[in-house]
PDB file of C-alpha atoms and ligand atoms in Angstrom:
ATOM      1  CA  MET J 228      17.843  80.768  -4.305  1.00 91.00           C
ATOM      2  CA  ARG J 229      19.049  78.883  -0.866  1.00 97.00           C
ATOM      3  CA  SER J 230      21.991  76.282  -1.720  1.00 98.00           C
ATOM      4  CA  LEU J 231      24.444  74.295   0.726  1.00 98.00           C
ATOM      5  CA  ILE J 232      27.697  74.331  -0.764  1.00 98.00           C
ATOM      6  CA  ASP J 233      29.659  74.855   2.523  1.00 98.00           C
ATOM      7  CA  ILE J 234      28.643  73.323   5.809  1.00 98.00           C
ATOM      8  CA  LEU J 235      29.116  77.369   7.011  1.00 98.00           C
ATOM      9  CA  ASP J 236      26.255  78.062   4.977  1.00 98.00           C
ATOM     10  CA  LEU J 237      24.255  76.840   7.750  1.00 98.00           C
ATOM     11  CA  THR J 238      24.205  78.821  11.145  1.00 98.00           C
ATOM     12  CA  THR J 239      24.517  76.582  14.214  1.00 98.00           C
ATOM     13  CA  GLY J 240      20.838  77.200  15.019  1.00 98.00           C
ATOM     14  CA  GLU J 241      19.709  75.954  11.441  1.00 98.00           C
ATOM     15  CA  ILE J 242      22.067  72.971  12.199  1.00 98.00           C
ATOM     16  CA  ASP J 243      20.115  72.702  15.744  1.00 98.00           C
ATOM     17  CA  GLY J 244      16.590  72.693  13.561  1.00 98.00           C
ATOM     18  CA  LEU J 245      17.899  69.778  11.100  1.00 98.00           C
ATOM     19  CA  ILE J 246      18.856  67.640  13.777  1.00 98.00           C
ATOM     20  CA  GLU J 247      15.537  68.322  15.770  1.00 98.00           C
ATOM     21  CA  LYS J 248      13.653  67.522  12.201  1.00 98.00           C
ATOM     22  CA  ALA J 249      15.694  64.330  11.956  1.00 98.00           C
ATOM     23  CA  TYR J 250      14.710  63.169  15.260  1.00 98.00           C
ATOM     24  CA  ASP J 251      10.984  64.120  14.442  1.00 98.00           C
ATOM     25  CA  ILE J 252      11.532  61.912  11.133  1.00 98.00           C
ATOM     26  CA  ILE J 253      12.845  59.102  13.036  1.00 98.00           C
ATOM     27  CA  ALA J 254      10.301  58.916  15.686  1.00 98.00           C
ATOM     28  CA  ASN J 255       7.473  59.693  12.896  1.00 98.00           C
ATOM     29  CA  PRO J 256       8.117  58.220   9.585  1.00 97.00           C
ATOM     30  CA  ALA J 257       4.738  58.157   8.530  1.00 98.00           C
ATOM     31  CA  LYS J 258       4.346  62.009   9.112  1.00 98.00           C
ATOM     32  CA  TYR J 259       6.772  62.740   6.383  1.00 98.00           C
ATOM     33  CA  SER J 260       5.873  60.038   3.624  1.00 98.00           C
ATOM     34  CA  GLU J 261       3.780  62.512   1.456  1.00 98.00           C
ATOM     35  CA  VAL J 262       5.441  65.857   2.410  1.00 98.00           C
ATOM     36  CA  CYS J 263       7.339  65.998  -1.136  1.00 98.00           C
ATOM     37  CA  ARG J 264       4.656  64.512  -3.303  1.00 98.00           C
ATOM     38  CA  GLY J 265       5.282  65.893  -6.953  1.00 98.00           C
ATOM     39  CA  LYS J 266       8.865  66.848  -6.324  1.00 98.00           C
ATOM     40  CA  LYS J 267      11.835  65.970  -8.145  1.00 98.00           C
ATOM     41  CA  LEU J 268      15.490  65.561  -7.001  1.00 98.00           C
ATOM     42  CA  ALA J 269      18.108  65.273  -9.527  1.00 98.00           C
ATOM     43  CA  THR J 270      21.453  63.585  -8.407  1.00 98.00           C
ATOM     44  CA  LEU J 271      24.222  64.824 -10.695  1.00 98.00           C
ATOM     45  CA  PHE J 272      27.358  62.454  -9.708  1.00 98.00           C
ATOM     46  CA  PHE J 273      30.448  63.045 -11.869  1.00 97.00           C
ATOM     47  CA  GLU J 274      32.138  60.793  -9.632  1.00 95.00           C
ATOM     48  CA  PRO J 275      31.460  57.308  -7.892  1.00 93.00           C
ATOM     49  CA  SER J 276      29.409  56.976  -4.976  1.00 94.00           C
ATOM     50  CA  THR J 277      27.402  54.434  -3.013  1.00 95.00           C
ATOM     51  CA  ARG J 278      26.057  55.894   0.166  1.00 95.00           C
ATOM     52  CA  THR J 279      25.742  59.884  -0.845  1.00 97.00           C
ATOM     53  CA  ARG J 280      23.838  59.235  -4.072  1.00 97.00           C
ATOM     54  CA  LEU J 281      21.560  56.423  -2.566  1.00 98.00           C
ATOM     55  CA  SER J 282      21.040  57.853   0.502  1.00 98.00           C
ATOM     56  CA  PHE J 283      19.911  61.169  -1.223  1.00 98.00           C
ATOM     57  CA  GLU J 284      17.653  59.208  -3.629  1.00 98.00           C
ATOM     58  CA  ALA J 285      16.430  56.904  -0.241  1.00 98.00           C
ATOM     59  CA  ALA J 286      15.661  60.378   1.429  1.00 98.00           C
ATOM     60  CA  MET J 287      13.539  61.547  -1.583  1.00 98.00           C
ATOM     61  CA  TYR J 288      11.676  58.714  -2.197  1.00 98.00           C
ATOM     62  CA  GLU J 289      10.621  58.366   1.843  1.00 98.00           C
ATOM     63  CA  LEU J 290       9.649  61.786   1.639  1.00 98.00           C
ATOM     64  CA  GLY J 291       7.358  60.721  -1.128  1.00 98.00           C
ATOM     65  CA  GLY J 292       9.083  62.498  -3.905  1.00 98.00           C
ATOM     66  CA  ASN J 293      10.747  61.442  -6.784  1.00 98.00           C
ATOM     67  CA  VAL J 294      14.368  61.263  -8.429  1.00 98.00           C
ATOM     68  CA  ILE J 295      16.027  61.666 -11.720  1.00 98.00           C
ATOM     69  CA  GLY J 296      19.978  61.766 -12.322  1.00 97.00           C
ATOM     70  CA  PHE J 297      22.929  60.247 -13.620  1.00 96.00           C
ATOM     71  CA  SER J 298      25.695  58.513 -11.753  1.00 96.00           C
ATOM     72  CA  GLU J 299      28.710  58.658 -13.697  1.00 92.00           C
ATOM     73  CA  ALA J 300      29.861  61.836 -15.959  1.00 93.00           C
ATOM     74  CA  GLN J 301      30.660  59.451 -18.814  1.00 90.00           C
ATOM     75  CA  SER J 302      26.925  58.962 -19.296  1.00 87.00           C
ATOM     76  CA  SER J 303      25.926  62.670 -19.116  1.00 90.00           C
ATOM     77  CA  SER J 304      26.483  65.511 -21.676  1.00 90.00           C
ATOM     78  CA  ALA J 305      29.667  66.213 -19.655  1.00 90.00           C
ATOM     79  CA  ALA J 306      31.391  63.725 -21.744  1.00 88.00           C
ATOM     80  CA  LYS J 307      30.679  65.860 -24.830  1.00 91.00           C
ATOM     81  CA  GLY J 308      32.191  68.898 -23.113  1.00 91.00           C
ATOM     82  CA  GLU J 309      29.166  70.526 -21.801  1.00 95.00           C
ATOM     83  CA  SER J 310      29.809  72.976 -18.779  1.00 96.00           C
ATOM     84  CA  VAL J 311      28.648  72.627 -15.470  1.00 97.00           C
ATOM     85  CA  ALA J 312      26.919  75.998 -15.517  1.00 98.00           C
ATOM     86  CA  ASP J 313      24.916  74.756 -18.661  1.00 98.00           C
ATOM     87  CA  THR J 314      23.935  71.798 -17.058  1.00 97.00           C
ATOM     88  CA  ALA J 315      22.671  73.169 -14.168  1.00 98.00           C
ATOM     89  CA  LYS J 316      20.329  75.512 -16.198  1.00 98.00           C
ATOM     90  CA  THR J 317      19.255  72.339 -17.840  1.00 98.00           C
ATOM     91  CA  ILE J 318      18.376  70.403 -14.863  1.00 98.00           C
ATOM     92  CA  SER J 319      16.372  73.779 -13.427  1.00 98.00           C
ATOM     93  CA  CYS J 320      13.955  73.026 -16.003  1.00 98.00           C
ATOM     94  CA  TYR J 321      13.182  69.122 -14.827  1.00 98.00           C
ATOM     95  CA  ALA J 322      14.038  69.137 -11.129  1.00 98.00           C
ATOM     96  CA  ASP J 323      13.264  71.090  -7.812  1.00 98.00           C
ATOM     97  CA  ILE J 324      16.548  70.699  -6.272  1.00 98.00           C
ATOM     98  CA  ILE J 325      19.960  69.339  -7.276  1.00 98.00           C
ATOM     99  CA  ALA J 326      22.642  66.973  -5.217  1.00 98.00           C
ATOM    100  CA  MET J 327      25.824  67.158  -7.169  1.00 98.00           C
ATOM    101  CA  ARG J 328      28.914  65.357  -6.454  1.00 98.00           C
ATOM    102  CA  HIS J 329      32.090  66.708  -8.813  1.00 98.00           C
ATOM    103  CA  PRO J 330      35.943  65.757  -8.583  1.00 96.00           C
ATOM    104  CA  LYS J 331      36.688  69.668  -9.272  1.00 97.00           C
ATOM    105  CA  GLU J 332      36.853  71.933  -6.260  1.00 97.00           C
ATOM    106  CA  GLY J 333      33.914  74.439  -6.426  1.00 98.00           C
ATOM    107  CA  ALA J 334      31.669  72.997  -9.418  1.00 98.00           C
ATOM    108  CA  PRO J 335      28.549  72.619  -7.132  1.00 98.00           C
ATOM    109  CA  TYR J 336      29.201  76.321  -6.082  1.00 98.00           C
ATOM    110  CA  VAL J 337      29.405  77.226 -10.081  1.00 98.00           C
ATOM    111  CA  ALA J 338      26.186  75.260 -10.603  1.00 98.00           C
ATOM    112  CA  SER J 339      24.476  77.116  -7.786  1.00 98.00           C
ATOM    113  CA  LEU J 340      25.331  80.288  -9.235  1.00 98.00           C
ATOM    114  CA  ASN J 341      23.894  79.327 -12.737  1.00 98.00           C
ATOM    115  CA  ALA J 342      20.724  77.308 -11.331  1.00 98.00           C
ATOM    116  CA  SER J 343      17.195  78.428 -10.489  1.00 98.00           C
ATOM    117  CA  ILE J 344      16.551  75.687  -7.781  1.00 98.00           C
ATOM    118  CA  PRO J 345      18.610  74.673  -4.651  1.00 98.00           C
ATOM    119  CA  VAL J 346      22.174  73.066  -5.454  1.00 98.00           C
ATOM    120  CA  ILE J 347      23.618  70.600  -2.352  1.00 98.00           C
ATOM    121  CA  ASN J 348      27.169  69.811  -2.704  1.00 98.00           C
ATOM    122  CA  ALA J 349      27.592  66.257  -2.142  1.00 98.00           C
ATOM    123  CA  GLY J 350      31.258  66.239  -2.553  1.00 98.00           C
ATOM    124  CA  ASP J 351      33.563  68.471  -4.544  1.00 97.00           C
ATOM    125  CA  GLY J 352      37.204  67.397  -4.765  1.00 95.00           C
ATOM    126  CA  GLY J 353      39.419  67.362  -2.015  1.00 93.00           C
ATOM    127  CA  HIS J 354      37.453  70.382  -0.463  1.00 94.00           C
ATOM    128  CA  ASN J 355      34.134  69.892   1.011  1.00 96.00           C
ATOM    129  CA  HIS J 356      31.195  67.373   1.868  1.00 98.00           C
ATOM    130  CA  PRO J 357      28.857  68.892   3.942  1.00 98.00           C
ATOM    131  CA  THR J 358      26.063  66.368   3.881  1.00 98.00           C
ATOM    132  CA  GLN J 359      28.530  63.799   5.351  1.00 98.00           C
ATOM    133  CA  THR J 360      29.047  66.342   8.038  1.00 98.00           C
ATOM    134  CA  LEU J 361      25.380  66.539   8.783  1.00 98.00           C
ATOM    135  CA  ALA J 362      25.425  62.752   9.079  1.00 98.00           C
ATOM    136  CA  ASP J 363      28.368  62.936  11.296  1.00 98.00           C
ATOM    137  CA  LEU J 364      26.860  65.766  13.313  1.00 98.00           C
ATOM    138  CA  LEU J 365      24.041  63.515  13.909  1.00 98.00           C
ATOM    139  CA  THR J 366      25.822  60.618  15.087  1.00 98.00           C
ATOM    140  CA  ILE J 367      27.720  62.616  17.463  1.00 98.00           C
ATOM    141  CA  HIS J 368      24.452  64.298  18.751  1.00 98.00           C
ATOM    142  CA  ARG J 369      22.957  60.890  19.045  1.00 98.00           C
ATOM    143  CA  GLU J 370      25.978  59.243  20.749  1.00 98.00           C
ATOM    144  CA  LYS J 371      27.461  62.014  22.928  1.00 98.00           C
ATOM    145  CA  GLY J 372      24.271  64.339  23.432  1.00 98.00           C
ATOM    146  CA  GLY J 373      25.739  67.282  22.034  1.00 97.00           C
ATOM    147  CA  PHE J 374      29.124  69.021  20.676  1.00 97.00           C
ATOM    148  CA  ASP J 375      30.698  70.896  23.465  1.00 96.00           C
ATOM    149  CA  ASN J 376      33.873  69.899  25.331  1.00 97.00           C
ATOM    150  CA  LEU J 377      34.790  67.050  23.052  1.00 98.00           C
ATOM    151  CA  THR J 378      38.153  65.622  21.916  1.00 98.00           C
ATOM    152  CA  VAL J 379      38.128  64.403  18.289  1.00 98.00           C
ATOM    153  CA  GLY J 380      40.976  62.487  16.631  1.00 98.00           C
ATOM    154  CA  PHE J 381      41.215  62.726  12.768  1.00 98.00           C
ATOM    155  CA  CYS J 382      43.111  59.832  11.247  1.00 98.00           C
ATOM    156  CA  GLY J 383      44.260  59.044   7.877  1.00 98.00           C
ATOM    157  CA  ASP J 384      44.235  61.413   4.906  1.00 97.00           C
ATOM    158  CA  LEU J 385      43.579  64.575   6.226  1.00 98.00           C
ATOM    159  CA  LYS J 386      45.366  66.332   3.318  1.00 97.00           C
ATOM    160  CA  PHE J 387      42.616  65.231   0.439  1.00 96.00           C
ATOM    161  CA  GLY J 388      39.597  64.097   3.146  1.00 97.00           C
ATOM    162  CA  ARG J 389      37.108  66.493   2.250  1.00 97.00           C
ATOM    163  CA  THR J 390      34.482  64.814   4.841  1.00 98.00           C
ATOM    164  CA  VAL J 391      37.576  66.043   7.246  1.00 98.00           C
ATOM    165  CA  HIS J 392      37.675  69.547   6.279  1.00 97.00           C
ATOM    166  CA  SER J 393      33.967  70.111   6.498  1.00 98.00           C
ATOM    167  CA  LEU J 394      33.755  68.362   9.954  1.00 98.00           C
ATOM    168  CA  ILE J 395      36.409  70.694  11.385  1.00 98.00           C
ATOM    169  CA  ASN J 396      34.879  73.589   9.822  1.00 98.00           C
ATOM    170  CA  ALA J 397      31.665  72.770  11.746  1.00 98.00           C
ATOM    171  CA  LEU J 398      33.063  71.508  15.085  1.00 98.00           C
ATOM    172  CA  SER J 399      35.256  74.874  15.044  1.00 97.00           C
ATOM    173  CA  ARG J 400      32.065  76.832  16.304  1.00 97.00           C
ATOM    174  CA  TYR J 401      31.491  74.825  19.645  1.00 97.00           C
ATOM    175  CA  LYS J 402      32.734  75.428  23.074  1.00 97.00           C
ATOM    176  CA  GLY J 403      36.023  73.193  24.237  1.00 97.00           C
ATOM    177  CA  ILE J 404      36.705  71.212  21.287  1.00 98.00           C
ATOM    178  CA  LYS J 405      39.795  69.694  21.040  1.00 98.00           C
ATOM    179  CA  VAL J 406      41.273  68.275  17.716  1.00 98.00           C
ATOM    180  CA  VAL J 407      44.351  65.817  17.386  1.00 98.00           C
ATOM    181  CA  LEU J 408      45.527  65.337  14.026  1.00 98.00           C
ATOM    182  CA  ILE J 409      46.871  61.702  13.640  1.00 98.00           C
ATOM    183  CA  SER J 410      48.288  61.384   9.716  1.00 98.00           C
ATOM    184  CA  PRO J 411      51.613  60.627   7.830  1.00 97.00           C
ATOM    185  CA  ASP J 412      53.578  63.822   7.154  1.00 96.00           C
ATOM    186  CA  GLU J 413      52.816  63.650   3.751  1.00 95.00           C
ATOM    187  CA  LEU J 414      49.184  63.576   4.338  1.00 97.00           C
ATOM    188  CA  LYS J 415      48.575  66.396   6.855  1.00 98.00           C
ATOM    189  CA  LEU J 416      45.455  68.773   7.466  1.00 98.00           C
ATOM    190  CA  PRO J 417      46.205  71.673   4.748  1.00 97.00           C
ATOM    191  CA  SER J 418      47.733  74.843   5.810  1.00 97.00           C
ATOM    192  CA  TYR J 419      44.564  76.552   5.179  1.00 96.00           C
ATOM    193  CA  VAL J 420      42.234  74.612   7.012  1.00 97.00           C
ATOM    194  CA  LYS J 421      44.685  74.870  10.165  1.00 97.00           C
ATOM    195  CA  THR J 422      45.160  78.673   9.744  1.00 97.00           C
ATOM    196  CA  ASP J 423      41.593  79.748   8.799  1.00 97.00           C
ATOM    197  CA  VAL J 424      39.916  77.480  10.868  1.00 97.00           C
ATOM    198  CA  LEU J 425      41.604  75.954  13.655  1.00 98.00           C
ATOM    199  CA  GLU J 426      43.796  78.777  14.575  1.00 98.00           C
ATOM    200  CA  ARG J 427      41.196  81.740  14.094  1.00 97.00           C
ATOM    201  CA  ASN J 428      38.545  80.011  16.064  1.00 97.00           C
ATOM    202  CA  GLY J 429      41.317  79.612  18.629  1.00 97.00           C
ATOM    203  CA  ILE J 430      40.764  75.294  18.869  1.00 98.00           C
ATOM    204  CA  GLU J 431      43.213  73.707  20.983  1.00 97.00           C
ATOM    205  CA  TYR J 432      44.915  71.115  18.212  1.00 98.00           C
ATOM    206  CA  SER J 433      48.012  68.982  18.218  1.00 98.00           C
ATOM    207  CA  GLU J 434      49.469  66.801  15.259  1.00 98.00           C
ATOM    208  CA  THR J 435      51.232  63.430  15.831  1.00 98.00           C
ATOM    209  CA  ARG J 436      51.864  60.476  13.378  1.00 98.00           C
ATOM    210  CA  SER J 437      50.990  58.076  16.312  1.00 97.00           C
ATOM    211  CA  LEU J 438      47.330  56.779  16.894  1.00 98.00           C
ATOM    212  CA  GLU J 439      48.225  54.609  19.800  1.00 97.00           C
ATOM    213  CA  GLU J 440      49.688  57.636  21.504  1.00 97.00           C
ATOM    214  CA  ALA J 441      46.581  59.819  20.778  1.00 98.00           C
ATOM    215  CA  MET J 442      43.895  57.035  21.449  1.00 98.00           C
ATOM    216  CA  PRO J 443      43.402  57.550  25.358  1.00 98.00           C
ATOM    217  CA  GLU J 444      42.194  61.124  25.247  1.00 98.00           C
ATOM    218  CA  LEU J 445      39.875  60.547  22.403  1.00 98.00           C
ATOM    219  CA  ASP J 446      36.093  60.916  22.529  1.00 98.00           C
ATOM    220  CA  ILE J 447      35.584  60.542  18.587  1.00 98.00           C
ATOM    221  CA  LEU J 448      38.022  58.992  16.343  1.00 98.00           C
ATOM    222  CA  TYR J 449      37.324  59.686  12.866  1.00 98.00           C
ATOM    223  CA  MET J 450      39.213  57.258  10.545  1.00 98.00           C
ATOM    224  CA  THR J 451      39.522  58.076   6.736  1.00 98.00           C
ATOM    225  CA  ARG J 452      40.558  56.265   3.655  1.00 96.00           C
ATOM    226  CA  VAL J 453      43.614  57.354   1.705  1.00 96.00           C
ATOM    227  CA  GLN J 454      42.193  59.155  -1.371  1.00 95.00           C
ATOM    228  CA  ARG J 455      43.751  57.160  -4.098  1.00 95.00           C
ATOM    229  CA  GLU J 456      42.002  59.464  -6.765  1.00 92.00           C
ATOM    230  CA  ARG J 457      43.411  62.471  -5.749  1.00 93.00           C
ATOM    231  CA  PHE J 458      46.967  61.135  -5.580  1.00 92.00           C
ATOM    232  CA  PHE J 459      49.494  61.983  -8.359  1.00 87.00           C
ATOM    233  CA  ASN J 460      51.369  58.792  -8.598  1.00 92.00           C
ATOM    234  CA  GLU J 461      50.492  55.193  -7.684  1.00 95.00           C
ATOM    235  CA  GLU J 462      53.653  54.713  -6.015  1.00 95.00           C
ATOM    236  CA  ASP J 463      52.784  57.530  -3.449  1.00 93.00           C
ATOM    237  CA  TYR J 464      49.555  55.902  -2.653  1.00 94.00           C
ATOM    238  CA  LEU J 465      50.781  52.365  -2.469  1.00 95.00           C
ATOM    239  CA  ARG J 466      53.116  53.370   0.075  1.00 95.00           C
ATOM    240  CA  LEU J 467      50.774  55.347   2.094  1.00 95.00           C
ATOM    241  CA  LYS J 468      47.724  53.513   2.051  1.00 94.00           C
ATOM    242  CA  ASP J 469      48.084  51.135   4.890  1.00 92.00           C
ATOM    243  CA  SER J 470      49.302  53.942   7.340  1.00 93.00           C
ATOM    244  CA  TYR J 471      46.925  53.165   9.988  1.00 97.00           C
ATOM    245  CA  ILE J 472      44.910  50.162  10.546  1.00 97.00           C
ATOM    246  CA  LEU J 473      42.293  49.967  13.685  1.00 98.00           C
ATOM    247  CA  ASP J 474      41.892  46.858  15.063  1.00 98.00           C
ATOM    248  CA  LEU J 475      40.942  45.600  18.790  1.00 98.00           C
ATOM    249  CA  PRO J 476      44.627  45.640  20.235  1.00 97.00           C
ATOM    250  CA  LYS J 477      44.807  49.263  19.507  1.00 97.00           C
ATOM    251  CA  LEU J 478      41.410  49.782  20.987  1.00 98.00           C
ATOM    252  CA  SER J 479      42.577  48.532  24.502  1.00 97.00           C
ATOM    253  CA  ASP J 480      43.628  52.091  25.629  1.00 96.00           C
ATOM    254  CA  ALA J 481      40.590  53.904  24.303  1.00 98.00           C
ATOM    255  CA  LYS J 482      37.678  55.120  26.477  1.00 98.00           C
ATOM    256  CA  ALA J 483      34.845  52.915  27.164  1.00 98.00           C
ATOM    257  CA  ASP J 484      32.753  55.065  25.604  1.00 98.00           C
ATOM    258  CA  LEU J 485      34.829  56.348  22.560  1.00 98.00           C
ATOM    259  CA  CYS J 486      32.569  56.875  19.215  1.00 98.00           C
ATOM    260  CA  ILE J 487      34.281  55.208  16.012  1.00 98.00           C
ATOM    261  CA  MET J 488      33.244  56.994  12.821  1.00 98.00           C
ATOM    262  CA  HIS J 489      34.298  56.710   9.250  1.00 98.00           C
ATOM    263  CA  PRO J 490      32.645  58.051   6.533  1.00 98.00           C
ATOM    264  CA  LEU J 491      33.080  55.216   4.463  1.00 98.00           C
ATOM    265  CA  PRO J 492      33.930  53.487   1.927  1.00 97.00           C
ATOM    266  CA  ARG J 493      36.442  51.163   4.093  1.00 97.00           C
ATOM    267  CA  VAL J 494      39.772  49.780   2.463  1.00 95.00           C
ATOM    268  CA  ASN J 495      41.526  48.522   4.809  1.00 93.00           C
ATOM    269  CA  GLU J 496      41.598  51.448   7.799  1.00 97.00           C
ATOM    270  CA  ILE J 497      39.246  49.530  10.033  1.00 98.00           C
ATOM    271  CA  SER J 498      39.691  45.857  10.897  1.00 98.00           C
ATOM    272  CA  VAL J 499      36.083  44.201  10.369  1.00 98.00           C
ATOM    273  CA  ALA J 500      36.606  42.730  14.184  1.00 98.00           C
ATOM    274  CA  VAL J 501      36.222  46.309  15.305  1.00 98.00           C
ATOM    275  CA  ASP J 502      32.222  46.273  13.561  1.00 98.00           C
ATOM    276  CA  ASN J 503      31.294  44.000  16.388  1.00 97.00           C
ATOM    277  CA  ASP J 504      32.281  46.240  18.891  1.00 98.00           C
ATOM    278  CA  PRO J 505      29.937  48.537  20.528  1.00 98.00           C
ATOM    279  CA  ARG J 506      31.932  51.586  20.050  1.00 98.00           C
ATOM    280  CA  ALA J 507      31.776  51.349  15.924  1.00 98.00           C
ATOM    281  CA  CYS J 508      29.420  53.843  15.006  1.00 98.00           C
ATOM    282  CA  TYR J 509      30.228  54.038  11.168  1.00 98.00           C
ATOM    283  CA  PHE J 510      27.138  51.826  10.195  1.00 98.00           C
ATOM    284  CA  LYS J 511      24.796  54.046  12.235  1.00 98.00           C
ATOM    285  CA  GLN J 512      26.612  57.095  10.567  1.00 98.00           C
ATOM    286  CA  VAL J 513      25.144  56.151   7.253  1.00 98.00           C
ATOM    287  CA  LEU J 514      21.501  55.591   8.352  1.00 98.00           C
ATOM    288  CA  ASN J 515      21.852  58.955  10.127  1.00 98.00           C
ATOM    289  CA  GLY J 516      23.086  60.569   6.575  1.00 98.00           C
ATOM    290  CA  LYS J 517      19.760  59.515   5.204  1.00 98.00           C
ATOM    291  CA  TYR J 518      17.518  61.237   7.964  1.00 98.00           C
ATOM    292  CA  MET J 519      19.649  64.551   7.651  1.00 98.00           C
ATOM    293  CA  ARG J 520      19.418  64.595   3.961  1.00 98.00           C
ATOM    294  CA  MET J 521      15.619  64.116   4.454  1.00 98.00           C
ATOM    295  CA  ALA J 522      15.670  67.165   6.839  1.00 98.00           C
ATOM    296  CA  LEU J 523      17.667  69.134   4.415  1.00 98.00           C
ATOM    297  CA  ILE J 524      15.595  68.884   1.197  1.00 98.00           C
ATOM    298  CA  LEU J 525      12.712  69.547   3.108  1.00 98.00           C
ATOM    299  CA  MET J 526      14.396  72.954   4.573  1.00 98.00           C
ATOM    300  CA  LEU J 527      15.960  74.070   1.251  1.00 98.00           C
ATOM    301  CA  LEU J 528      12.477  73.018  -0.761  1.00 98.00           C
ATOM    302  CA  GLU J 529      10.659  75.237   2.016  1.00 97.00           C
ATOM    303  CA  GLU J 530      13.079  78.220   1.742  1.00 96.00           C
ATOM    304  CA  ALA J 531      12.960  78.049  -2.240  1.00 96.00           C
ATOM    305  CA  LYS J 532       8.921  78.833  -2.058  1.00 93.00           C
ATOM    306  CA  LYS J 533       9.963  82.460  -0.291  1.00 87.00           C
TER     307      LYS J 533
HETATM  308  C1  NCD K 257      33.748  60.232   1.336  1.00 97.39           C
HETATM  309  C2  NCD K 257      33.546  61.009   0.177  1.00 97.39           C
HETATM  310  O1  NCD K 257      33.226  60.875  -0.543  1.00 97.39           O
HETATM  311  O2  NCD K 257      34.358  62.050   0.439  1.00 97.39           O
HETATM  312  N1  NCD K 257      32.561  59.033   1.160  1.00 97.39           N
HETATM  313  C3  NCD K 257      31.031  59.303   1.634  1.00 97.39           C
HETATM  314  O3  NCD K 257      30.573  60.402   1.045  1.00 97.39           O
HETATM  315  N2  NCD K 257      30.955  58.789   2.541  1.00 97.39           N
HETATM  316  C4  NCD K 257      34.618  59.464   2.086  1.00 97.39           C
HETATM  317  C5  NCD K 257      35.664  58.699   1.126  1.00 97.39           C
HETATM  318  O4  NCD K 257      35.259  58.665  -0.160  1.00 97.39           O
HETATM  319  O5  NCD K 257      36.605  58.500   1.711  1.00 97.39           O
END
């Protein structure tokens, strides 16, 4: 059974196919409005979410399908001690496809080993978030026309930010990518991502603490929230939470066609004054996420028939 746990589960050819499908959905929504009639998506969210869960649900409704699920661990049998494996086996009796978010790294993978239907990782701890990456890739494609030869700055919590880890994995397969890692020392990209992804793929990268210094060379600036829920103590979070605040003065040295991204939710990292700048792409990312999730649901349900 084909699932999506890691963005690298998809070949670059398959990602191209999903992007092509998303463009077709954008151009011809009516063509897709009944294609999942009679199918059910289960959203199993053991961690808070606004965009990911609701965009999966909106995606399934726009395909003509239905949705069941829960939005917090406390309202599921996990609160009684049920294992992820048993939950996955149970949901396989009710639904056709699962989207699962869980605070523990690897939980959606365990679910995929036990489910008889496709499982989509909707975020597992500080590890991965492949469908956010699909949203990010469609956004980059729509803004830049492709993925080659881009200089991409990642700014903020690169240690716990799972969207960063997944997007770096995805971009490592394209030509001429340069990565600039902008973070405080305590929130640097984990060394396993540096060695296994950036170095292994020969990706040029640099590390800095200064957003201002990095700004002029960037084609993409990917801002992130400091991941409060993954900190061991509140004091460290409070000290680091406002490390970077992107405002209009900081953009004065940026390229005119910079693409500013953020997976959202935003806390303080981007001043609301930036929202009206034509370079702000983070709400476009939200919409692109729905289209890519529609394309992905279609692909996995099609594969499940085989
Ligand atoms: C992200 C996540 O859950 O990892 N949100 C999202 O799905 N768009 C980013 C975050 O929570 O900071």
